[in-house]
Coordinates of C-alpha atoms and ligand atoms in Angstrom, one line a residue:
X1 CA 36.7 -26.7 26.3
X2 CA 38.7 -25.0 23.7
X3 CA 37.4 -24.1 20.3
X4 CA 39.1 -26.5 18.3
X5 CA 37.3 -29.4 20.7
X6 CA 34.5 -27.7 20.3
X7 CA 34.3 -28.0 16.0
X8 CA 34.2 -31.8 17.0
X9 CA 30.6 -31.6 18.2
X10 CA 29.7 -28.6 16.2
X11 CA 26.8 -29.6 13.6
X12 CA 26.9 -28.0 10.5
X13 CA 23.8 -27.2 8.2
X14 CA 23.3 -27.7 5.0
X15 CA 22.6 -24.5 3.1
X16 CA 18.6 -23.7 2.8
X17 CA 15.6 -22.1 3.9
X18 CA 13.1 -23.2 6.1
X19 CA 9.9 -22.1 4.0
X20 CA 6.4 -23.9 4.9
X21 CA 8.2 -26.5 7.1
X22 CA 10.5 -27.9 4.7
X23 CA 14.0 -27.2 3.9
X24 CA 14.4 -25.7 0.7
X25 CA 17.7 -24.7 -1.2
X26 CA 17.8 -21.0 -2.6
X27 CA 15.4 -20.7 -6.1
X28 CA 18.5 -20.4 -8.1
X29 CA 20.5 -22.9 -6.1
X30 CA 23.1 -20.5 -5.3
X31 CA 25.2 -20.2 -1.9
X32 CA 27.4 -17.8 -0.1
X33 CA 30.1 -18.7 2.0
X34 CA 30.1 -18.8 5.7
X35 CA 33.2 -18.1 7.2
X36 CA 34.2 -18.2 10.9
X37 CA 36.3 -14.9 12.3
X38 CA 38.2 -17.2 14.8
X39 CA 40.0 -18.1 11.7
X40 CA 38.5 -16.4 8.7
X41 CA 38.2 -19.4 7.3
X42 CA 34.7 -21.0 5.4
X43 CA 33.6 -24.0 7.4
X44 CA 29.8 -24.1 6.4
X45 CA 27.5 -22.2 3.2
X46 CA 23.6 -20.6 3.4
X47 CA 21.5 -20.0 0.7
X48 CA 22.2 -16.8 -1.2
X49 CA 18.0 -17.1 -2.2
X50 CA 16.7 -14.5 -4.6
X51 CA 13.7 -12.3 -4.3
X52 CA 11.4 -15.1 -5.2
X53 CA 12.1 -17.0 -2.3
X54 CA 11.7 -14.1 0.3
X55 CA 8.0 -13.7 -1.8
X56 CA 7.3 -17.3 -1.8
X57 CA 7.7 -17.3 2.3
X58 CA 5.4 -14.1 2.2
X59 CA 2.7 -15.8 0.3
X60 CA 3.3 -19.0 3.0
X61 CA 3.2 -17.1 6.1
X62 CA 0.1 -14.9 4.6
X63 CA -1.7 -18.6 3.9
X64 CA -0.8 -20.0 7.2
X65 CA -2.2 -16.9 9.2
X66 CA -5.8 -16.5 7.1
X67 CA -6.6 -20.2 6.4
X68 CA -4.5 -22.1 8.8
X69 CA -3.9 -23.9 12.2
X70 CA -2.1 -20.9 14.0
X71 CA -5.1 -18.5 13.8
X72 CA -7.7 -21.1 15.5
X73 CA -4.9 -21.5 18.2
X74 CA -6.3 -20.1 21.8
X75 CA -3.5 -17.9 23.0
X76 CA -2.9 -20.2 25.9
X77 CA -2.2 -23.0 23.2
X78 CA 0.3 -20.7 21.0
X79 CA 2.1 -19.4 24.2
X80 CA 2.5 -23.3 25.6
X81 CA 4.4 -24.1 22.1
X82 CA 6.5 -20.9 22.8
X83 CA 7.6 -22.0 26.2
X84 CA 7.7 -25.9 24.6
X85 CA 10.3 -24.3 22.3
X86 CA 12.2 -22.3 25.1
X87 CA 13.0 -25.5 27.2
X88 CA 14.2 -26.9 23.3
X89 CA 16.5 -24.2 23.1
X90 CA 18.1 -24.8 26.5
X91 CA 18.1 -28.2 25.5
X92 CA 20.5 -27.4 23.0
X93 CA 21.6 -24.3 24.5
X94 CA 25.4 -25.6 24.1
X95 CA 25.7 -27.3 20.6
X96 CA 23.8 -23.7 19.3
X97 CA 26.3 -21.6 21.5
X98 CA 29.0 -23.3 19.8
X99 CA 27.6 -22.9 16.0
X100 CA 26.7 -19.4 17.4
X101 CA 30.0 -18.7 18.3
X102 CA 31.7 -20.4 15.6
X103 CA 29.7 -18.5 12.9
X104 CA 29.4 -15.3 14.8
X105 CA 33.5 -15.2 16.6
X106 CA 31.4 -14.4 20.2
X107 CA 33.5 -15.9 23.5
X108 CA 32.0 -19.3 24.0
X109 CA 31.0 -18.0 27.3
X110 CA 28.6 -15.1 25.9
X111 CA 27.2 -17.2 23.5
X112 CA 25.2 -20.0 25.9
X113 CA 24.4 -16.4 27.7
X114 CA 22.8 -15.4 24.4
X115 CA 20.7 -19.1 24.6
X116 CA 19.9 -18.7 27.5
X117 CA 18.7 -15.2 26.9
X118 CA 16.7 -16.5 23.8
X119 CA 15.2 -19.7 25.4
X120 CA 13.6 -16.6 28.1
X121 CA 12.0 -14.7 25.7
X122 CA 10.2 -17.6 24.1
X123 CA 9.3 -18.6 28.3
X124 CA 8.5 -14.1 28.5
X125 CA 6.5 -14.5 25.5
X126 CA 4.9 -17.1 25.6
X127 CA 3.6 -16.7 29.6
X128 CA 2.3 -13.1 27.8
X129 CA 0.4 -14.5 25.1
X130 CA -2.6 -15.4 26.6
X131 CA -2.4 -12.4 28.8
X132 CA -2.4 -9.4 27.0
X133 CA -6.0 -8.8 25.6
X134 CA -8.6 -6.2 24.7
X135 CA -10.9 -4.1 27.2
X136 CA -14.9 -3.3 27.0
X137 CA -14.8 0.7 27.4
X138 CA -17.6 2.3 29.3
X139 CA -19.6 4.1 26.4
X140 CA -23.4 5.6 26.0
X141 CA -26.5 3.8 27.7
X142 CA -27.2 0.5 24.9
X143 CA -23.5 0.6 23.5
X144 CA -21.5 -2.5 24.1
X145 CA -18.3 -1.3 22.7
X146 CA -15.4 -3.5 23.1
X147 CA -11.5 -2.9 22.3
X148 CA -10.1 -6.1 20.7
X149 CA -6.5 -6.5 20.1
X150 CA -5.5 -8.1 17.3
X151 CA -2.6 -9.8 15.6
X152 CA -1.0 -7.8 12.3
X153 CA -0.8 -10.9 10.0
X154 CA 2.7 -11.5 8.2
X155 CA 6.1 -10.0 10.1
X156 CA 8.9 -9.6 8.4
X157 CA 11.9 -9.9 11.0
X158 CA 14.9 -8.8 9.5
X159 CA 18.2 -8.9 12.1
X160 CA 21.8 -8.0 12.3
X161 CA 24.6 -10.4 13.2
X162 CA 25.7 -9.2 16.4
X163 CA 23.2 -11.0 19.0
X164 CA 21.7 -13.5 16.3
X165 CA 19.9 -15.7 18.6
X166 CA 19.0 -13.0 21.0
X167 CA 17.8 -10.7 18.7
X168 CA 15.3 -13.7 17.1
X169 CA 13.7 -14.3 20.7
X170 CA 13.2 -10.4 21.3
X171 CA 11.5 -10.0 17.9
X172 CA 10.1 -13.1 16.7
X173 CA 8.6 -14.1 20.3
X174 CA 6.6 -11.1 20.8
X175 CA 5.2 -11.6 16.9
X176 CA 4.2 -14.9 17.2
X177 CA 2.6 -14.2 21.1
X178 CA 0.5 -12.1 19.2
X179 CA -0.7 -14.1 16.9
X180 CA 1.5 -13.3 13.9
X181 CA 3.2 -15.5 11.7
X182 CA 6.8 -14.6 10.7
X183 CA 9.4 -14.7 7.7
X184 CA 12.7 -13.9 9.2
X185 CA 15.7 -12.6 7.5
X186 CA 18.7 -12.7 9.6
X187 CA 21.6 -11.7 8.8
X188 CA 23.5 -12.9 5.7
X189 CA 27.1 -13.2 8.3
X190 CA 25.3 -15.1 10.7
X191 CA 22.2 -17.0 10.1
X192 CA 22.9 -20.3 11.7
X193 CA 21.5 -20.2 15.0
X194 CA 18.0 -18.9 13.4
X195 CA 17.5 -21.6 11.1
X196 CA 18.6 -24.1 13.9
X197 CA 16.1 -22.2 16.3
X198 CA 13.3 -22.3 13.5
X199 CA 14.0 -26.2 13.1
X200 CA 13.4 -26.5 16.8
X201 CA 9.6 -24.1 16.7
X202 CA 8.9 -27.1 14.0
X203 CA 10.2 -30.5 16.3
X204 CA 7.8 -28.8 19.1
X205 CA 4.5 -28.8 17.6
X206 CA 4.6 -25.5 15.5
X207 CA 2.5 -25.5 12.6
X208 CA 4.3 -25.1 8.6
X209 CA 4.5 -21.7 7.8
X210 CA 4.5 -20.1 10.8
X211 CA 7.9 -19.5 11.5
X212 CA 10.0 -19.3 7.8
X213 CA 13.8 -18.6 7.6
X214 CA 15.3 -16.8 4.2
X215 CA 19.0 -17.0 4.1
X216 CA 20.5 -14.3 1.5
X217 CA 21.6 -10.6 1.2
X218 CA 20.2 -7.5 2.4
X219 CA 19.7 -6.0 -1.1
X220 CA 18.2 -8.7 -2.4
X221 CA 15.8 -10.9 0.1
X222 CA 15.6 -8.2 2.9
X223 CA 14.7 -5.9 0.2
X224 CA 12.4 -8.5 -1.1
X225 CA 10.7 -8.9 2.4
X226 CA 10.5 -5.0 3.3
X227 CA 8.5 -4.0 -0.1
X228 CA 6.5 -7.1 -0.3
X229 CA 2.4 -5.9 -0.2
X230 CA 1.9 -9.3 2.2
X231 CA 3.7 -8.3 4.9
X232 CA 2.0 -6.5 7.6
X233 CA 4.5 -5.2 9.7
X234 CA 8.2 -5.1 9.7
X235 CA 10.4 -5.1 12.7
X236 CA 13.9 -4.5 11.9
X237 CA 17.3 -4.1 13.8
X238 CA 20.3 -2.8 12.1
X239 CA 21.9 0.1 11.1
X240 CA 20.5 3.8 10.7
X241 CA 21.6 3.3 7.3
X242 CA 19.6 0.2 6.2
X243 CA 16.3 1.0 8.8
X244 CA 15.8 4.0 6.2
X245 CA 15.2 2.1 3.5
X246 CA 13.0 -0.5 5.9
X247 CA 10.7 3.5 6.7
X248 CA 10.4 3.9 3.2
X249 CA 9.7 0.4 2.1
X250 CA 7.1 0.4 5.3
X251 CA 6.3 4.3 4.1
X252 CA 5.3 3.2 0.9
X253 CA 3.0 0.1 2.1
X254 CA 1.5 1.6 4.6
X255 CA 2.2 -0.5 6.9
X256 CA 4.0 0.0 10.8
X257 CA 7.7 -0.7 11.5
X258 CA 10.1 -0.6 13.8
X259 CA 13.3 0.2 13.8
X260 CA 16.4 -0.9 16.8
X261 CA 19.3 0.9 15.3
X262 CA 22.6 2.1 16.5
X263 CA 23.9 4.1 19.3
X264 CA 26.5 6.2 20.9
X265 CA 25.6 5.6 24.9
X266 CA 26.7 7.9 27.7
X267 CA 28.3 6.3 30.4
X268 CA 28.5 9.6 32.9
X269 CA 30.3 9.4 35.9
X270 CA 30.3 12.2 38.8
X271 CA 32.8 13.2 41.3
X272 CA 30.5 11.2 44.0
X273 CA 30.2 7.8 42.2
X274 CA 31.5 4.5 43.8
X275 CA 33.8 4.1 41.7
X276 CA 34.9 0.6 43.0
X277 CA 31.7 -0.4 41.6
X278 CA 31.0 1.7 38.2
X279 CA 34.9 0.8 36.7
X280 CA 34.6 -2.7 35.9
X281 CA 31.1 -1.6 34.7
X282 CA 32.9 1.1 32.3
X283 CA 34.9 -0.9 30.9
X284 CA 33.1 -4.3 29.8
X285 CA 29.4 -2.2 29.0
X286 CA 32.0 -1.8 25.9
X287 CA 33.9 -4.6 25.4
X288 CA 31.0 -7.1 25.4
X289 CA 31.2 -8.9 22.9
X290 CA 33.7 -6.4 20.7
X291 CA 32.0 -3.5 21.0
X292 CA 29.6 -4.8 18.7
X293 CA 26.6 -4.0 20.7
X294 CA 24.2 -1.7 20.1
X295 CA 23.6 -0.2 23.3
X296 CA 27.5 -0.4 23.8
X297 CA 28.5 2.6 26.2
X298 CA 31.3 3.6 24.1
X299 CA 31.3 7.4 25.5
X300 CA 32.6 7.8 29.1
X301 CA 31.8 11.6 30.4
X302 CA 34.4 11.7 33.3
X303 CA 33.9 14.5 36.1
X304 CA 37.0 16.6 35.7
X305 CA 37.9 16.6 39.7
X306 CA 38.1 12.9 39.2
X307 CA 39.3 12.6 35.5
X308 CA 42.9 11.5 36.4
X309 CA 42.2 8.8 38.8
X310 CA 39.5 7.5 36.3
X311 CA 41.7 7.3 33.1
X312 CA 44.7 5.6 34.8
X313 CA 42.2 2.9 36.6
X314 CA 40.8 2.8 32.9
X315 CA 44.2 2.8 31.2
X316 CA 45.5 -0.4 33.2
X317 CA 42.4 -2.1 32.7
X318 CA 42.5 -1.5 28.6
X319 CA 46.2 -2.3 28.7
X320 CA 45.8 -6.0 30.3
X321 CA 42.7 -6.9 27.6
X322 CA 44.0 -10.1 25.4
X323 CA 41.6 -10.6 22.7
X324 CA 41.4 -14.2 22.2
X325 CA 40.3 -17.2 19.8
X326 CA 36.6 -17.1 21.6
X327 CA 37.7 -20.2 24.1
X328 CA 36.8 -20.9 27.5
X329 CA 39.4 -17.7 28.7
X330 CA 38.4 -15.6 25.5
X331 CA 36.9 -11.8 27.4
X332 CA 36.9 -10.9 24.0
X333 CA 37.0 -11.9 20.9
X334 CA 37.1 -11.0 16.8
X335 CA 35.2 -8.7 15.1
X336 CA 32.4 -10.5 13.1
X337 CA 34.5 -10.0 9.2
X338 CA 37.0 -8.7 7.5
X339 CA 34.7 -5.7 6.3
X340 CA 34.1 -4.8 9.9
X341 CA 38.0 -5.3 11.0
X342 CA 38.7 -2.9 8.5
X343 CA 35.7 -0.1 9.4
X344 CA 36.8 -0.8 12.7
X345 CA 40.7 0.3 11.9
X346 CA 40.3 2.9 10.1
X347 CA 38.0 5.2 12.6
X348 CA 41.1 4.1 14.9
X349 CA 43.7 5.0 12.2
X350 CA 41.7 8.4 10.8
X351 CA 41.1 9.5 14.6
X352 CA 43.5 12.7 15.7
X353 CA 42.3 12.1 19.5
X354 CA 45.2 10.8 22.1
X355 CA 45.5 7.2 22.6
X356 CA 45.7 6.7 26.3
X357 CA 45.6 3.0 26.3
X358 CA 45.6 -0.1 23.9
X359 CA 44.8 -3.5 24.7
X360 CA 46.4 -7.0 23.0
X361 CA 46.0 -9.5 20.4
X362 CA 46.8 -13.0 22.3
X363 CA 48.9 -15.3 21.0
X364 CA 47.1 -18.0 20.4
X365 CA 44.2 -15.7 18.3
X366 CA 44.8 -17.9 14.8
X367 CA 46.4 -16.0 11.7
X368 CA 43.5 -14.7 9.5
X369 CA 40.9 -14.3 12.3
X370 CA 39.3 -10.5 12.0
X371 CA 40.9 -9.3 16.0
X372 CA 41.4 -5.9 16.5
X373 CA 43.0 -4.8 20.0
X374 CA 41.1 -2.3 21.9
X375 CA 41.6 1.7 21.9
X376 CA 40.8 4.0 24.7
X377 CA 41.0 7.3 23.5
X378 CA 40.8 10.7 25.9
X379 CA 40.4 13.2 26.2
X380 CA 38.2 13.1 23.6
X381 CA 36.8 16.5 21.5
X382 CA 33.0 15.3 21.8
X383 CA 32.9 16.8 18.6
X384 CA 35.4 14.0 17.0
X385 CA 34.7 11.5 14.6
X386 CA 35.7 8.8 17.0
X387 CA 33.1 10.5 20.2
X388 CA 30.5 11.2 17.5
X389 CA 29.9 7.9 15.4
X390 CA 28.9 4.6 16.1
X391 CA 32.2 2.4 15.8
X392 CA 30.5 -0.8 16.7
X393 CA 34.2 -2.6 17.7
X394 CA 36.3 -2.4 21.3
X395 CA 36.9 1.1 20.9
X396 CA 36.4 3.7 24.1
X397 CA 36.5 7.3 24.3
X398 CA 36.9 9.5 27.3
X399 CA 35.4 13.5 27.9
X400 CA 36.4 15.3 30.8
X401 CA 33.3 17.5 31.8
X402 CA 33.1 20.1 34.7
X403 CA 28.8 19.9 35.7
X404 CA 25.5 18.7 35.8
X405 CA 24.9 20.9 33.0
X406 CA 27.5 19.8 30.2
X407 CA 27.8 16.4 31.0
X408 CA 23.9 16.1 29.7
X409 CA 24.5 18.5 26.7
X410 CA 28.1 16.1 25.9
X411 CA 25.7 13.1 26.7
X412 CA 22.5 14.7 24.1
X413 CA 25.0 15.9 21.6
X414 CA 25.1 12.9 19.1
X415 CA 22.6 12.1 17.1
X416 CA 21.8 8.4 18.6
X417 CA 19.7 8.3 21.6
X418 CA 19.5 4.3 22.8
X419 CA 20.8 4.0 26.2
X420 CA 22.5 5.9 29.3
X421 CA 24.2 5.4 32.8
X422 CA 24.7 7.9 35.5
X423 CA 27.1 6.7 38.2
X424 CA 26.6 9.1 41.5
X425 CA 25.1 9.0 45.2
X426 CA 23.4 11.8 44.6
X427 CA 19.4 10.6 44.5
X428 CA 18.3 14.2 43.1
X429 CA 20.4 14.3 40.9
X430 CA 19.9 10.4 39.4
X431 CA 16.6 12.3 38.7
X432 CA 17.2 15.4 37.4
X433 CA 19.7 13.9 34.8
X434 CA 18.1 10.4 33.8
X435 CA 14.9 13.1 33.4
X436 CA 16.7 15.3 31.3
X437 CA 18.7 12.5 29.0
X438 CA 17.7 12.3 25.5
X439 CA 17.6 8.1 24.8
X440 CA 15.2 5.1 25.4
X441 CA 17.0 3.8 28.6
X442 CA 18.5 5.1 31.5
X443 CA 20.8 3.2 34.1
X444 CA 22.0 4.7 37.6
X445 CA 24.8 3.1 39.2
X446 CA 24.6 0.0 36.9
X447 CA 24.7 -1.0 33.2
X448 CA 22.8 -3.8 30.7
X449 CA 21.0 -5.2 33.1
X450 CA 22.0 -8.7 31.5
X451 CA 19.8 -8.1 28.7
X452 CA 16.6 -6.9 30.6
X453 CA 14.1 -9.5 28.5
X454 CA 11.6 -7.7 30.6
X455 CA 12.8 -3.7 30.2
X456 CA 11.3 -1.9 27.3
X457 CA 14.0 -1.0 25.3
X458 CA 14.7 1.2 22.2
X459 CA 15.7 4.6 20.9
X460 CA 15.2 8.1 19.6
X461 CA 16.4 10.1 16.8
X462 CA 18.9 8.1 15.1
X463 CA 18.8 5.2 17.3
X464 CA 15.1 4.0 15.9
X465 CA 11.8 4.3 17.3
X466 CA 9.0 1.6 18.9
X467 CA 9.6 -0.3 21.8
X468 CA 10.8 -4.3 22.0
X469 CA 11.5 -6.5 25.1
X470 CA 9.2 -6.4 28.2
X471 CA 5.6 -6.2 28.0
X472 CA 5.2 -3.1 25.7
X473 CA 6.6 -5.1 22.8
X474 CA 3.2 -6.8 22.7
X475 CA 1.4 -3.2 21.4
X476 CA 3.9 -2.8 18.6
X477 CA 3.1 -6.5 17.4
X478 CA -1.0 -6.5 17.7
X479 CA -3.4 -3.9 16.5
X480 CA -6.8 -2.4 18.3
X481 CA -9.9 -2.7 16.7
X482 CA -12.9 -0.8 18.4
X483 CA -16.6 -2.9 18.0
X484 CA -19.5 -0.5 18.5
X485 CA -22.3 -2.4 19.4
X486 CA -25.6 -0.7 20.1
X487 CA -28.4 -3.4 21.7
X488 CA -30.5 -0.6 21.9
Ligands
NAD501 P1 22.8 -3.7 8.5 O1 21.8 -2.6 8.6 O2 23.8 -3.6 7.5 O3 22.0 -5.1 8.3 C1 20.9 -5.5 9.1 C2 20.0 -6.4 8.3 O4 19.5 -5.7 7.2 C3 20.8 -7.6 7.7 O5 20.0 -8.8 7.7 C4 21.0 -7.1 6.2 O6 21.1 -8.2 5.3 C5 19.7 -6.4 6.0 N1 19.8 -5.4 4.9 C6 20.9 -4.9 4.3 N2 20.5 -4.1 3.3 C7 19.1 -4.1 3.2 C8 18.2 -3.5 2.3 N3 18.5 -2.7 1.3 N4 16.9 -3.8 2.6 C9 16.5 -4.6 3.6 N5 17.4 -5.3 4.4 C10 18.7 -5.0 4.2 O7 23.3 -3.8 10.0 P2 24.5 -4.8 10.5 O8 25.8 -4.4 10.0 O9 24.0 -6.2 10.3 O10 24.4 -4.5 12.1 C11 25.0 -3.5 12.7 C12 24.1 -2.4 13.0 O11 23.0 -2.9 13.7 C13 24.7 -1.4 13.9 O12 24.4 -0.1 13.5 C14 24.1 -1.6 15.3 O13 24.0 -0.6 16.2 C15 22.7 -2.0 14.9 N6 22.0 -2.8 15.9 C16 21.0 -2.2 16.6 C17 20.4 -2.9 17.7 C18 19.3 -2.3 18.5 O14 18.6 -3.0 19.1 N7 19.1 -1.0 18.5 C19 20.8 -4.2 18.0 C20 21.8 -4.7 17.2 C21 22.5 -4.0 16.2

């Protein structure tokens, strides 16, 4: 199907928020525009809602989790309306791939991944709920003294735009597992698939007020959200920039957070790497989806016995990328704006490191659609701009390294630490260097691992701190209370 039979079936909201169960235009009525980067053209609005509104859904959610139906739930009951709500999403899995990809410029093809990615969270999730519980621990002779987990009480949820309705399964599903209700921000350039998914939690049995949507900009309703006294708990993925504000907003409510953020991820290769098998890997663990992934392994430490032969297998590859209009074919697509296209362009323009490759815009990409072609740069001064910050668009950079030694202090020497892959033979040293890598996960001989709903993943330093996806998510979402009782 190509896009422009896909707008046919495409279902466009109306702008509003989904407070309380009801939809619900912004307080002062106001919209923004959505506009699609297949075309940079508008095709739908959301509501550009005020500080009030992201308050209002506060005082909802805070309502809905002391006095109403979710808290006398069992956890067996919540986690069968999670997994009720993961067979809706793959329900709809294609008419919200095509919104998502319409709103968010994603290949067609990556989007009904992303569904099918979010529909397994809520199916993770909601098998976990009913699972994961306290423990009695063995105390003094007459103490009965039992560790109970609980639920924190409001989330906020405040996303990015670059795996929308990924990102909501991964943060919202854990959340409500636990017990939590949630007000969820996402992002102001793409927030259709959430308020579609949050429709769905309501058509399946969820309860008003558990699950509320604010449309609206960072500054003003995720600001709103993040200092608001209600909220209990804030889990937040975006950029390093932004998730310091979220600390100090959580900082100065004393309440937990955790923050996904960016990253600069080593992909090292060594001289004894099947390199039939980690190429391919190289090149689309950055391309996915523009580059606009966080865990995007947009460094590529290259062995220097091996450089040559790795750059020219890397240089053909680069140079027959089309970007395309996010069709059927599309491999890649546009960038998610015209802000980003141009963030994007000028690390490429201000860089000083060789161009080795460059990839193409296709022909049929539509005039005014945000497409940038994709660099390879190399070698690259890990020092540089362009091997040092996160781009976050299709852009690559090669280092040459000569051993074990620098290619880990190249691969340390940013100040991200999200993810890693080490492509060799070697089984010692898979060890010594996954061991000795600074980030939150490590890869041999392999990349992504298709999302990994069930891998604990998240950073260091600048890349964030706390752990989502995979079981461990379920500790940053609860709280432990210890009960002493002594019977005497
Ligand atoms: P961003 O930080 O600009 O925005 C993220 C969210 O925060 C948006 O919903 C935005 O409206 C909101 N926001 C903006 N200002 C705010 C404020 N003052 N207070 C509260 N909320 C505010 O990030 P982005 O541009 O949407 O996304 C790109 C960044 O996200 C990249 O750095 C990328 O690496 C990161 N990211 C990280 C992960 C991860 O899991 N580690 C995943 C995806 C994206």
């Amino acid at each position: 199907m190509k896009v422009t039979e896909m707008q046919e079936t495409l279902i466009i909201p109306e702008p509003h928020n989904l407070i309380n169960g009801e939809k619900v235009p912004s307080g002062a009525g106001r919209v923004l525009p959505v506009v699609s980067p297949i075309d940079g053209k508008t095709f739908a609005e959301i509501a550009d809602s005020e500080a009030s509104d992201a308050d209002w859904a506060v005082s909802v959610a805070r309502q809905a989790f002391d006095d109403g139906p979710w808290a006398k739930l069992t956890a067996a009951e919540r986690g069968r309306l999670m997994m009720k709500l993961s067979e809706r999403i793959l329900e709809e899995a294609e008419s919200l791939a095509q919104l998502e990809t319409k709103d968010n410029g994603k290949p067609i093809k990556q989007s009904r991944s992303d569904m099918l990615i979010a529909a397994r969270y809520f199916e993770f999730y909601g098998g976990a709920a009913d699972k994961f519980h306290g423990e009695v621990i063995p105390f003094m002779d007459g103490y009965d003294v039992g560790m109970h987990r609980e639920p924190h009480g409001v989330v906020g949820v405040i996303l990015p735009w670059n795996y929308p309705a990924q990102q909501i399964g991964r943060s919202v599903a854990p959340a409500l597992a636990m017990g939590n209700t949630v007000v969820l921000k996402p992002s102001e350039d793409a927030s259709l698939s959430g308020l579609r998914i949050a429709e769905l939690a309501l058509e399946v049995g969820f309860p008003a007020g558990v699950f509320n949507v604010v449309t609206g900009r960072g500054d003003v309703v995720g600001k709103a959200l993040s200092e608001n006294r209600s909220v209990d708990f804030i889990s937040f993925t975006g950029s390093p920039e932004v998730g310091t504000m979220i600390q100090i907003a959580a900082a100065k409510n004393f309440v937990g957070c955790t923050l996904e953020l960016g990253g600069k991820s080593p992909q090292i290769v060594f001289e004894d790497a099947d390199l039939s098998a980690a190429i391919p890997v190289l090149v689309n663990a950055l391309i996915q989806n523009a580059g606009q992934t966080c865990s995007a392994g947009s460094r590529v430490l290259i062995q220097r016995s091996i450089y040559e032969q790795v750059v020219s297998e890397l240089k053909s590859r680069f140079e027959a990328i089309e970007v395309g209009p996010s069709d059927e074919a599309a491999i890649i697509g546009p960038v998610i704006s015209e802000k980003q296209k141009h963030r994007v362009e000028q690390y490429i323009a201000r860089s000083s490191e060789p161009v080795i490759a460059r990839g193409k815009i296709g022909e049929n990409s539509p005039e005014g659609g945000f497409y940038v072609a994709p660099v390879l740069f190399g070698p690259c001064d890990p020092e540089s701009e362009i091997a040092q910050e996160e781009v976050f668009g299709p852009v690559l950079c090669v280092i040459p390294f000569d051993d074990e030694k620098e290619a880990i202090a190249i691969a340390n020497g940013t100040d991200y630490g999200l993810v890693a892959a080490v492509w060799t033979r070697d089984g010692a040293r898979q060890k010594r260097v996954s061991k000795a890598l600074h980030c939150g996960q490590v890869f041999i001989n392999n990349y992504g691992a298709a999302g990994g709903v069930e891998l604990p993943f998240g950073g260091v330093r600048k890349s964030g701190h706390g752990r989502e996806k995979g079981f461990v998510a379920l500790h940053e979402f609860s709280r432990i209370k210890t009960v002493v009782d002594y019977y005497g």
